[in-house]
PDB file of C-alpha atoms in Angstrom:
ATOM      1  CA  UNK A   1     130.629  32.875 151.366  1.00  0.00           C
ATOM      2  CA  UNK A   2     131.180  34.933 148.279  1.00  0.00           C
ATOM      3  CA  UNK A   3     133.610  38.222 148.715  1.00  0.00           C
ATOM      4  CA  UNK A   4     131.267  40.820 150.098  1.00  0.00           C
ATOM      5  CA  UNK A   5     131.600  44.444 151.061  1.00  0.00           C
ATOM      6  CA  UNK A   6     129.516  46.278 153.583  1.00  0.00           C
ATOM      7  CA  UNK A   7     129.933  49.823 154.580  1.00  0.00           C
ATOM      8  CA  UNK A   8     128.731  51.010 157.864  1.00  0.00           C
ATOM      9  CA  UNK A   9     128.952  54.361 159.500  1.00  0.00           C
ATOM     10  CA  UNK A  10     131.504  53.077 161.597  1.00  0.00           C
ATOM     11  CA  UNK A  11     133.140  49.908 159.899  1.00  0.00           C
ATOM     12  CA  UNK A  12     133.959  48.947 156.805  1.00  0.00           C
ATOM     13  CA  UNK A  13     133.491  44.804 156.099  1.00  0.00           C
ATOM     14  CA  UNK A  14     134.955  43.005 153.423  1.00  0.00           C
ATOM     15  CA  UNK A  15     135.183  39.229 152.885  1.00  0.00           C
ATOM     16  CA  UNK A  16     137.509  37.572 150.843  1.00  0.00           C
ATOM     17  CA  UNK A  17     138.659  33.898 149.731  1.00  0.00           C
ATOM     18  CA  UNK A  18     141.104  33.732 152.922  1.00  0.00           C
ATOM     19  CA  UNK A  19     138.922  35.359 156.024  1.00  0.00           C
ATOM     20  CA  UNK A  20     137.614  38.744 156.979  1.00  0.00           C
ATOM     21  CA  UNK A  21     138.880  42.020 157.101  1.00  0.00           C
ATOM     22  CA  UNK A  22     137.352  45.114 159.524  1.00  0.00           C
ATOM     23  CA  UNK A  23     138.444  48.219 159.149  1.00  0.00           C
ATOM     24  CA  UNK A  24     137.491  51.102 161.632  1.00  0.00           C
ATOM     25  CA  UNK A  25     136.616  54.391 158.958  1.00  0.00           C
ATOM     26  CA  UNK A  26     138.087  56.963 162.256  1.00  0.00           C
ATOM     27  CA  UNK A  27     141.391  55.852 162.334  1.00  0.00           C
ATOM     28  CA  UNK A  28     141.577  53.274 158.907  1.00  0.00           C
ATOM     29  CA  UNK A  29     142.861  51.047 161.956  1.00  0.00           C
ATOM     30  CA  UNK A  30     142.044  47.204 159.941  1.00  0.00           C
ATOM     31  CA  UNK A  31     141.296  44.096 162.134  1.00  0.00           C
ATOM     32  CA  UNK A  32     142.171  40.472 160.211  1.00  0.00           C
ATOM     33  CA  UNK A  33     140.922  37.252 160.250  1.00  0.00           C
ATOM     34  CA  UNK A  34     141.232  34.120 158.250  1.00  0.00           C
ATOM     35  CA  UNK A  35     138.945  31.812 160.505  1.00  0.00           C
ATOM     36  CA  UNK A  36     136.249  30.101 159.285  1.00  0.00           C
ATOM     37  CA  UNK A  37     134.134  30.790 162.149  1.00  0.00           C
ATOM     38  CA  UNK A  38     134.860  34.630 161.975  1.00  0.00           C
ATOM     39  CA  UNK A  39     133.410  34.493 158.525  1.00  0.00           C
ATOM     40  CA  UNK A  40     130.681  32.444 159.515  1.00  0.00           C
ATOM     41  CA  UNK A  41     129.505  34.919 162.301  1.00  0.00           C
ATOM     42  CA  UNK A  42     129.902  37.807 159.954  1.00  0.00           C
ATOM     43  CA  UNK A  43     127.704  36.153 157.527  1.00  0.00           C
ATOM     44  CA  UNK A  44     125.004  34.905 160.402  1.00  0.00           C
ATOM     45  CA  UNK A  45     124.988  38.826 161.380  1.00  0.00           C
ATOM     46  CA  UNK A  46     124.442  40.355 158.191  1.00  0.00           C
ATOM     47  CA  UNK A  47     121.753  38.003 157.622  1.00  0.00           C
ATOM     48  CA  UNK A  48     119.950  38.029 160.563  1.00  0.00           C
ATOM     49  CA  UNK A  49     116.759  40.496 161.268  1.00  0.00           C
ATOM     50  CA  UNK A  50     117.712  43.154 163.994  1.00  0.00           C
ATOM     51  CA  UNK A  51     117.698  46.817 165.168  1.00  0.00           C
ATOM     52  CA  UNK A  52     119.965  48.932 163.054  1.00  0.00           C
ATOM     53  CA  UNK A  53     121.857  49.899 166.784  1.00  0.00           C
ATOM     54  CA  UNK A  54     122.388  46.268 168.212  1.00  0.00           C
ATOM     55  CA  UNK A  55     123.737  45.372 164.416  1.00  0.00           C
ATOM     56  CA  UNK A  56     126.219  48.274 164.469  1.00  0.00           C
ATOM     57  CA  UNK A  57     127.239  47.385 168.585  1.00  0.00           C
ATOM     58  CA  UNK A  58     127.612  43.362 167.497  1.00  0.00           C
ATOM     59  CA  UNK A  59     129.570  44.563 164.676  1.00  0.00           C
ATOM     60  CA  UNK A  60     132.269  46.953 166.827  1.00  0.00           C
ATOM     61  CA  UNK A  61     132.541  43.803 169.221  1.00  0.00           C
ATOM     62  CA  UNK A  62     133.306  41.613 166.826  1.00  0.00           C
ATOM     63  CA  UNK A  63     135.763  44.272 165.939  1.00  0.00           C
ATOM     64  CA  UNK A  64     137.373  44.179 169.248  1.00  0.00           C
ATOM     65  CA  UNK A  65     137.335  40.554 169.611  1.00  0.00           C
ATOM     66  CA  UNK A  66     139.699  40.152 166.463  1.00  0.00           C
ATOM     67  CA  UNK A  67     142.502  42.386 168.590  1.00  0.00           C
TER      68      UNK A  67
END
C-alpha cells in the first residue's frame, strides 16, 4: 500500500513505507505499528462498503488493539 492519509472525526490514519500510525485528534495520543498485517487490515477497512458508525467503531478498536 501506497502512503495514505485519512482523517476521521475521531482518528487521524496515516500509512507509511514502515507500518501504520493512529493518532487519537482529543488527546494527539499516536498508536504505532510496523506489521504487515496491521496495514493490511487498515487497507481491507478503508476499502470495504459499511455504515459510516461501524467504520468509525472498527477503526477506535483497531486503535486500542495497537496499545
Amino acid at each position: 500500500m501506497s502512503d495514505l492519509k485519512l482523517q476521521g472525526p475521531d482518528l487521524n490514519f496515516e500509512t507509511f513505507s514502515e507500518g501504520l500510525r493512529i493518532t487519537r485528534i482529543a488527546d494527539s495520543e499516536q498508536r504505532t505499528s510496523n506489521s504487515a498485517e496491521a496495514v493490511a487490515i487498515f487497507a481491507k477497512m478503508v476499502t470495504t462498503e459499511m455504515p459510516g458508525t461501524y467504520r468509525e467503531r472498527l477503526f477506535g478498536l483497531m486503535f486500542d488493539a495497537l496499545a
